[in-house]
């Protein structure tokens, strides 16, 4: 393995450890820390692939390694976080919801490995697993902070809880759907402000509320609204490009 491959692989390894220790934190009742570690893994996940392409250090092993990071940090860690925080106290419904998060994420990643040879560089079939994971982590941090009235902004009761759980359920259904999504841009003009907002969620200031609100709006728009515009893009694409991508991404190839 050359140094060009070692550098991005180190970022991937740290992302994996962040997901693992997020689960450790959830089991210990450190819910804010667990959510922050999911977001740390999300940040690193956005960096390692970019580094690999910049350094010309991409490899099949690195791509597979990244998939296991996704499963740990964005499939298992959010499920355990919600289970320890809320779902373990609501009986069978909690078990079903936890199971749905795990199975949806695992199936999403399994299908991604089989049907997408471009590893998401040309868009996604189904909602990326990172969207729901980020959504869950953001809401947990917001509800656990001291800057929001927890009588109305919580995950156990009230309109906000209903909104959160309904949206989370729709997200995990969209993960295994055939809805087509574009790849979020890695343009520095977008990636840098996005990263700054994620970092603000690690602070102990009222800016947590602002960052959480902006990022949750982004996750909602990407999950429910962006496919409309991506579909329009596909409709105006050149016919040969459309046929090529359909063959590559379809789970029922001709």
PDB file of N, CA, C and O in Angstrom, residues 153-207:
ATOM      1  N   UNK A 153     -39.611  20.556  22.945  1.00  0.00           N
ATOM      2  CA  UNK A 153     -38.654  20.041  21.965  1.00  0.00           C
ATOM      3  C   UNK A 153     -37.974  18.819  22.556  1.00  0.00           C
ATOM      4  O   UNK A 153     -36.923  18.911  23.176  1.00  0.00           O
ATOM      5  N   UNK A 154     -38.593  17.659  22.373  1.00  0.00           N
ATOM      6  CA  UNK A 154     -38.036  16.421  22.886  1.00  0.00           C
ATOM      7  C   UNK A 154     -38.422  15.283  21.955  1.00  0.00           C
ATOM      8  O   UNK A 154     -39.198  15.478  21.008  1.00  0.00           O
ATOM      9  N   UNK A 155     -37.892  14.111  22.201  1.00  0.00           N
ATOM     10  CA  UNK A 155     -38.132  12.971  21.322  1.00  0.00           C
ATOM     11  C   UNK A 155     -39.123  11.971  21.908  1.00  0.00           C
ATOM     12  O   UNK A 155     -39.331  10.907  21.330  1.00  0.00           O
ATOM     13  N   UNK A 156     -39.766  12.313  23.018  1.00  0.00           N
ATOM     14  CA  UNK A 156     -40.666  11.361  23.670  1.00  0.00           C
ATOM     15  C   UNK A 156     -42.134  11.717  23.573  1.00  0.00           C
ATOM     16  O   UNK A 156     -42.992  10.837  23.658  1.00  0.00           O
ATOM     17  N   UNK A 157     -42.451  12.983  23.383  1.00  0.00           N
ATOM     18  CA  UNK A 157     -43.856  13.371  23.304  1.00  0.00           C
ATOM     19  C   UNK A 157     -43.990  14.728  22.619  1.00  0.00           C
ATOM     20  O   UNK A 157     -43.005  15.469  22.494  1.00  0.00           O
ATOM     21  N   UNK A 158     -45.212  15.033  22.189  1.00  0.00           N
ATOM     22  CA  UNK A 158     -45.482  16.337  21.597  1.00  0.00           C
ATOM     23  C   UNK A 158     -45.309  16.363  20.079  1.00  0.00           C
ATOM     24  O   UNK A 158     -44.856  15.397  19.467  1.00  0.00           O
ATOM     25  N   UNK A 159     -45.667  17.509  19.466  1.00  0.00           N
ATOM     26  CA  UNK A 159     -45.602  17.648  18.005  1.00  0.00           C
ATOM     27  C   UNK A 159     -44.200  17.461  17.431  1.00  0.00           C
ATOM     28  O   UNK A 159     -44.041  16.877  16.363  1.00  0.00           O
ATOM     29  N   UNK A 160     -43.178  17.949  18.140  1.00  0.00           N
ATOM     30  CA  UNK A 160     -41.825  17.825  17.612  1.00  0.00           C
ATOM     31  C   UNK A 160     -41.383  16.366  17.574  1.00  0.00           C
ATOM     32  O   UNK A 160     -40.731  15.927  16.618  1.00  0.00           O
ATOM     33  N   UNK A 161     -41.750  15.598  18.591  1.00  0.00           N
ATOM     34  CA  UNK A 161     -41.420  14.175  18.598  1.00  0.00           C
ATOM     35  C   UNK A 161     -42.128  13.451  17.455  1.00  0.00           C
ATOM     36  O   UNK A 161     -41.536  12.601  16.774  1.00  0.00           O
ATOM     37  N   UNK A 162     -43.407  13.798  17.229  1.00  0.00           N
ATOM     38  CA  UNK A 162     -44.158  13.184  16.128  1.00  0.00           C
ATOM     39  C   UNK A 162     -43.498  13.499  14.787  1.00  0.00           C
ATOM     40  O   UNK A 162     -43.389  12.631  13.912  1.00  0.00           O
ATOM     41  N   UNK A 163     -43.069  14.738  14.631  1.00  0.00           N
ATOM     42  CA  UNK A 163     -42.397  15.145  13.392  1.00  0.00           C
ATOM     43  C   UNK A 163     -41.092  14.386  13.210  1.00  0.00           C
ATOM     44  O   UNK A 163     -40.795  13.882  12.113  1.00  0.00           O
ATOM     45  N   UNK A 164     -40.306  14.279  14.266  1.00  0.00           N
ATOM     46  CA  UNK A 164     -39.019  13.589  14.181  1.00  0.00           C
ATOM     47  C   UNK A 164     -39.188  12.126  13.817  1.00  0.00           C
ATOM     48  O   UNK A 164     -38.527  11.618  12.901  1.00  0.00           O
ATOM     49  N   UNK A 165     -40.075  11.414  14.517  1.00  0.00           N
ATOM     50  CA  UNK A 165     -40.211   9.981  14.287  1.00  0.00           C
ATOM     51  C   UNK A 165     -40.853   9.687  12.931  1.00  0.00           C
ATOM     52  O   UNK A 165     -40.459   8.712  12.268  1.00  0.00           O
ATOM     53  N   UNK A 166     -41.787  10.511  12.520  1.00  0.00           N
ATOM     54  CA  UNK A 166     -42.402  10.317  11.200  1.00  0.00           C
ATOM     55  C   UNK A 166     -41.362  10.510  10.099  1.00  0.00           C
ATOM     56  O   UNK A 166     -41.269   9.710   9.160  1.00  0.00           O
ATOM     57  N   UNK A 167     -40.571  11.576  10.219  1.00  0.00           N
ATOM     58  CA  UNK A 167     -39.544  11.846   9.217  1.00  0.00           C
ATOM     59  C   UNK A 167     -38.479  10.755   9.216  1.00  0.00           C
ATOM     60  O   UNK A 167     -38.030  10.308   8.154  1.00  0.00           O
ATOM     61  N   UNK A 168     -38.066  10.296  10.394  1.00  0.00           N
ATOM     62  CA  UNK A 168     -37.075   9.224  10.483  1.00  0.00           C
ATOM     63  C   UNK A 168     -37.582   7.952   9.810  1.00  0.00           C
ATOM     64  O   UNK A 168     -36.844   7.293   9.058  1.00  0.00           O
ATOM     65  N   UNK A 169     -38.840   7.612  10.049  1.00  0.00           N
ATOM     66  CA  UNK A 169     -39.423   6.422   9.426  1.00  0.00           C
ATOM     67  C   UNK A 169     -39.448   6.558   7.907  1.00  0.00           C
ATOM     68  O   UNK A 169     -39.099   5.611   7.175  1.00  0.00           O
ATOM     69  N   UNK A 170     -39.829   7.727   7.415  1.00  0.00           N
ATOM     70  CA  UNK A 170     -39.842   7.952   5.968  1.00  0.00           C
ATOM     71  C   UNK A 170     -38.435   7.874   5.384  1.00  0.00           C
ATOM     72  O   UNK A 170     -38.238   7.348   4.285  1.00  0.00           O
ATOM     73  N   UNK A 171     -37.461   8.392   6.117  1.00  0.00           N
ATOM     74  CA  UNK A 171     -36.069   8.324   5.647  1.00  0.00           C
ATOM     75  C   UNK A 171     -35.609   6.874   5.493  1.00  0.00           C
ATOM     76  O   UNK A 171     -34.970   6.513   4.487  1.00  0.00           O
ATOM     77  N   UNK A 172     -35.899   6.025   6.479  1.00  0.00           N
ATOM     78  CA  UNK A 172     -35.414   4.650   6.396  1.00  0.00           C
ATOM     79  C   UNK A 172     -36.174   3.872   5.316  1.00  0.00           C
ATOM     80  O   UNK A 172     -35.629   2.898   4.761  1.00  0.00           O
ATOM     81  N   UNK A 173     -37.390   4.284   4.994  1.00  0.00           N
ATOM     82  CA  UNK A 173     -38.099   3.681   3.857  1.00  0.00           C
ATOM     83  C   UNK A 173     -37.497   4.153   2.538  1.00  0.00           C
ATOM     84  O   UNK A 173     -37.342   3.355   1.603  1.00  0.00           O
ATOM     85  N   UNK A 174     -37.144   5.424   2.467  1.00  0.00           N
ATOM     86  CA  UNK A 174     -36.541   5.959   1.244  1.00  0.00           C
ATOM     87  C   UNK A 174     -35.170   5.343   0.977  1.00  0.00           C
ATOM     88  O   UNK A 174     -34.736   5.265  -0.177  1.00  0.00           O
ATOM     89  N   UNK A 175     -34.489   4.896   2.022  1.00  0.00           N
ATOM     90  CA  UNK A 175     -33.181   4.273   1.836  1.00  0.00           C
ATOM     91  C   UNK A 175     -33.271   3.028   0.968  1.00  0.00           C
ATOM     92  O   UNK A 175     -32.346   2.710   0.206  1.00  0.00           O
ATOM     93  N   UNK A 176     -34.371   2.293   1.072  1.00  0.00           N
ATOM     94  CA  UNK A 176     -34.514   1.045   0.307  1.00  0.00           C
ATOM     95  C   UNK A 176     -35.460   1.220  -0.877  1.00  0.00           C
ATOM     96  O   UNK A 176     -35.884   0.237  -1.483  1.00  0.00           O
ATOM     97  N   UNK A 177     -35.780   2.464  -1.207  1.00  0.00           N
ATOM     98  CA  UNK A 177     -36.671   2.744  -2.327  1.00  0.00           C
ATOM     99  C   UNK A 177     -35.888   2.806  -3.635  1.00  0.00           C
ATOM    100  O   UNK A 177     -34.665   2.662  -3.657  1.00  0.00           O
ATOM    101  N   UNK A 178     -36.601   3.044  -4.738  1.00  0.00           N
ATOM    102  CA  UNK A 178     -35.973   3.246  -6.047  1.00  0.00           C
ATOM    103  C   UNK A 178     -35.907   4.722  -6.411  1.00  0.00           C
ATOM    104  O   UNK A 178     -35.676   5.063  -7.572  1.00  0.00           O
ATOM    105  N   UNK A 179     -36.123   5.589  -5.444  1.00  0.00           N
ATOM    106  CA  UNK A 179     -36.024   7.027  -5.684  1.00  0.00           C
ATOM    107  C   UNK A 179     -34.577   7.370  -5.998  1.00  0.00           C
ATOM    108  O   UNK A 179     -33.657   6.909  -5.310  1.00  0.00           O
ATOM    109  N   UNK A 180     -34.372   8.190  -7.021  1.00  0.00           N
ATOM    110  CA  UNK A 180     -33.020   8.553  -7.439  1.00  0.00           C
ATOM    111  C   UNK A 180     -32.598   9.872  -6.801  1.00  0.00           C
ATOM    112  O   UNK A 180     -33.352  10.851  -6.791  1.00  0.00           O
ATOM    113  N   UNK A 181     -31.356   9.904  -6.289  1.00  0.00           N
ATOM    114  CA  UNK A 181     -30.800  11.086  -5.630  1.00  0.00           C
ATOM    115  C   UNK A 181     -29.491  11.489  -6.301  1.00  0.00           C
ATOM    116  O   UNK A 181     -28.700  10.629  -6.703  1.00  0.00           O
ATOM    117  N   UNK A 182     -29.285  12.783  -6.403  1.00  0.00           N
ATOM    118  CA  UNK A 182     -28.012  13.278  -6.878  1.00  0.00           C
ATOM    119  C   UNK A 182     -26.966  13.206  -5.785  1.00  0.00           C
ATOM    120  O   UNK A 182     -27.286  13.088  -4.599  1.00  0.00           O
ATOM    121  N   UNK A 183     -25.702  13.264  -6.178  1.00  0.00           N
ATOM    122  CA  UNK A 183     -24.611  13.254  -5.211  1.00  0.00           C
ATOM    123  C   UNK A 183     -24.419  14.655  -4.653  1.00  0.00           C
ATOM    124  O   UNK A 183     -24.267  15.609  -5.417  1.00  0.00           O
ATOM    125  N   UNK A 184     -24.439  14.818  -3.334  1.00  0.00           N
ATOM    126  CA  UNK A 184     -24.187  16.147  -2.759  1.00  0.00           C
ATOM    127  C   UNK A 184     -22.837  16.680  -3.220  1.00  0.00           C
ATOM    128  O   UNK A 184     -21.849  15.950  -3.257  1.00  0.00           O
ATOM    129  N   UNK A 185     -22.806  17.924  -3.595  1.00  0.00           N
ATOM    130  CA  UNK A 185     -21.579  18.502  -4.133  1.00  0.00           C
ATOM    131  C   UNK A 185     -20.492  18.597  -3.076  1.00  0.00           C
ATOM    132  O   UNK A 185     -20.769  18.800  -1.899  1.00  0.00           O
ATOM    133  N   UNK A 186     -19.246  18.391  -3.523  1.00  0.00           N
ATOM    134  CA  UNK A 186     -18.097  18.584  -2.638  1.00  0.00           C
ATOM    135  C   UNK A 186     -17.398  19.903  -2.953  1.00  0.00           C
ATOM    136  O   UNK A 186     -16.246  20.106  -2.598  1.00  0.00           O
ATOM    137  N   UNK A 187     -18.110  20.805  -3.638  1.00  0.00           N
ATOM    138  CA  UNK A 187     -17.582  22.135  -3.913  1.00  0.00           C
ATOM    139  C   UNK A 187     -17.218  22.814  -2.595  1.00  0.00           C
ATOM    140  O   UNK A 187     -18.028  22.828  -1.657  1.00  0.00           O
ATOM    141  N   UNK A 188     -16.002  23.377  -2.463  1.00  0.00           N
ATOM    142  CA  UNK A 188     -15.613  24.025  -1.203  1.00  0.00           C
ATOM    143  C   UNK A 188     -16.593  25.096  -0.736  1.00  0.00           C
ATOM    144  O   UNK A 188     -16.742  25.316   0.474  1.00  0.00           O
ATOM    145  N   UNK A 189     -17.268  25.757  -1.669  1.00  0.00           N
ATOM    146  CA  UNK A 189     -18.234  26.796  -1.303  1.00  0.00           C
ATOM    147  C   UNK A 189     -19.430  26.211  -0.544  1.00  0.00           C
ATOM    148  O   UNK A 189     -20.133  26.916   0.164  1.00  0.00           O
ATOM    149  N   UNK A 190     -19.649  24.911  -0.704  1.00  0.00           N
ATOM    150  CA  UNK A 190     -20.733  24.230   0.004  1.00  0.00           C
ATOM    151  C   UNK A 190     -20.176  23.396   1.154  1.00  0.00           C
ATOM    152  O   UNK A 190     -20.693  23.438   2.275  1.00  0.00           O
ATOM    153  N   UNK A 191     -19.101  22.654   0.882  1.00  0.00           N
ATOM    154  CA  UNK A 191     -18.575  21.718   1.865  1.00  0.00           C
ATOM    155  C   UNK A 191     -18.030  22.428   3.101  1.00  0.00           C
ATOM    156  O   UNK A 191     -18.228  21.959   4.236  1.00  0.00           O
ATOM    157  N   UNK A 192     -17.363  23.572   2.909  1.00  0.00           N
ATOM    158  CA  UNK A 192     -16.774  24.279   4.053  1.00  0.00           C
ATOM    159  C   UNK A 192     -17.846  24.818   5.004  1.00  0.00           C
ATOM    160  O   UNK A 192     -17.778  24.574   6.218  1.00  0.00           O
ATOM    161  N   UNK A 193     -18.877  25.561   4.522  1.00  0.00           N
ATOM    162  CA  UNK A 193     -19.930  25.999   5.452  1.00  0.00           C
ATOM    163  C   UNK A 193     -20.654  24.828   6.118  1.00  0.00           C
ATOM    164  O   UNK A 193     -20.994  24.896   7.304  1.00  0.00           O
ATOM    165  N   UNK A 194     -20.873  23.749   5.343  1.00  0.00           N
ATOM    166  CA  UNK A 194     -21.520  22.567   5.901  1.00  0.00           C
ATOM    167  C   UNK A 194     -20.673  21.993   7.039  1.00  0.00           C
ATOM    168  O   UNK A 194     -21.197  21.637   8.106  1.00  0.00           O
ATOM    169  N   UNK A 195     -19.366  21.917   6.832  1.00  0.00           N
ATOM    170  CA  UNK A 195     -18.465  21.399   7.862  1.00  0.00           C
ATOM    171  C   UNK A 195     -18.438  22.304   9.084  1.00  0.00           C
ATOM    172  O   UNK A 195     -18.391  21.830  10.227  1.00  0.00           O
ATOM    173  N   UNK A 196     -18.485  23.621   8.864  1.00  0.00           N
ATOM    174  CA  UNK A 196     -18.491  24.569   9.983  1.00  0.00           C
ATOM    175  C   UNK A 196     -19.738  24.362  10.838  1.00  0.00           C
ATOM    176  O   UNK A 196     -19.669  24.372  12.086  1.00  0.00           O
ATOM    177  N   UNK A 197     -20.881  24.158  10.196  1.00  0.00           N
ATOM    178  CA  UNK A 197     -22.123  23.922  10.942  1.00  0.00           C
ATOM    179  C   UNK A 197     -22.025  22.634  11.762  1.00  0.00           C
ATOM    180  O   UNK A 197     -22.480  22.591  12.910  1.00  0.00           O
ATOM    181  N   UNK A 198     -21.437  21.591  11.174  1.00  0.00           N
ATOM    182  CA  UNK A 198     -21.252  20.350  11.927  1.00  0.00           C
ATOM    183  C   UNK A 198     -20.346  20.570  13.139  1.00  0.00           C
ATOM    184  O   UNK A 198     -20.625  20.075  14.237  1.00  0.00           O
ATOM    185  N   UNK A 199     -19.280  21.318  12.944  1.00  0.00           N
ATOM    186  CA  UNK A 199     -18.345  21.581  14.040  1.00  0.00           C
ATOM    187  C   UNK A 199     -19.016  22.377  15.163  1.00  0.00           C
ATOM    188  O   UNK A 199     -18.748  22.160  16.351  1.00  0.00           O
ATOM    189  N   UNK A 200     -19.912  23.295  14.787  1.00  0.00           N
ATOM    190  CA  UNK A 200     -20.620  24.087  15.795  1.00  0.00           C
ATOM    191  C   UNK A 200     -21.454  23.211  16.726  1.00  0.00           C
ATOM    192  O   UNK A 200     -21.710  23.590  17.882  1.00  0.00           O
ATOM    193  N   UNK A 201     -21.866  22.047  16.241  1.00  0.00           N
ATOM    194  CA  UNK A 201     -22.639  21.149  17.088  1.00  0.00           C
ATOM    195  C   UNK A 201     -21.793  20.529  18.201  1.00  0.00           C
ATOM    196  O   UNK A 201     -22.324  19.880  19.095  1.00  0.00           O
ATOM    197  N   UNK A 202     -20.480  20.741  18.139  1.00  0.00           N
ATOM    198  CA  UNK A 202     -19.587  20.275  19.209  1.00  0.00           C
ATOM    199  C   UNK A 202     -19.367  21.361  20.270  1.00  0.00           C
ATOM    200  O   UNK A 202     -18.729  21.106  21.282  1.00  0.00           O
ATOM    201  N   UNK A 203     -19.878  22.554  20.005  1.00  0.00           N
ATOM    202  CA  UNK A 203     -19.660  23.667  20.925  1.00  0.00           C
ATOM    203  C   UNK A 203     -20.663  23.635  22.072  1.00  0.00           C
ATOM    204  O   UNK A 203     -21.629  22.866  22.049  1.00  0.00           O
ATOM    205  N   UNK A 204     -20.439  24.482  23.050  1.00  0.00           N
ATOM    206  CA  UNK A 204     -21.379  24.608  24.170  1.00  0.00           C
ATOM    207  C   UNK A 204     -21.902  26.032  24.221  1.00  0.00           C
ATOM    208  O   UNK A 204     -21.829  26.706  25.238  1.00  0.00           O
ATOM    209  N   UNK A 205     -22.457  26.459  23.073  1.00  0.00           N
ATOM    210  CA  UNK A 205     -23.001  27.800  22.936  1.00  0.00           C
ATOM    211  C   UNK A 205     -24.376  27.711  22.289  1.00  0.00           C
ATOM    212  O   UNK A 205     -24.745  26.663  21.740  1.00  0.00           O
ATOM    213  N   UNK A 206     -25.153  28.794  22.337  1.00  0.00           N
ATOM    214  CA  UNK A 206     -26.469  28.792  21.668  1.00  0.00           C
ATOM    215  C   UNK A 206     -26.387  28.568  20.162  1.00  0.00           C
ATOM    216  O   UNK A 206     -27.415  28.303  19.525  1.00  0.00           O
ATOM    217  N   UNK A 207     -25.182  28.681  19.585  1.00  0.00           N
ATOM    218  CA  UNK A 207     -25.036  28.428  18.148  1.00  0.00           C
ATOM    219  C   UNK A 207     -25.374  26.986  17.792  1.00  0.00           C
ATOM    220  O   UNK A 207     -25.614  26.670  16.618  1.00  0.00           O
TER     221      UNK A 207
END
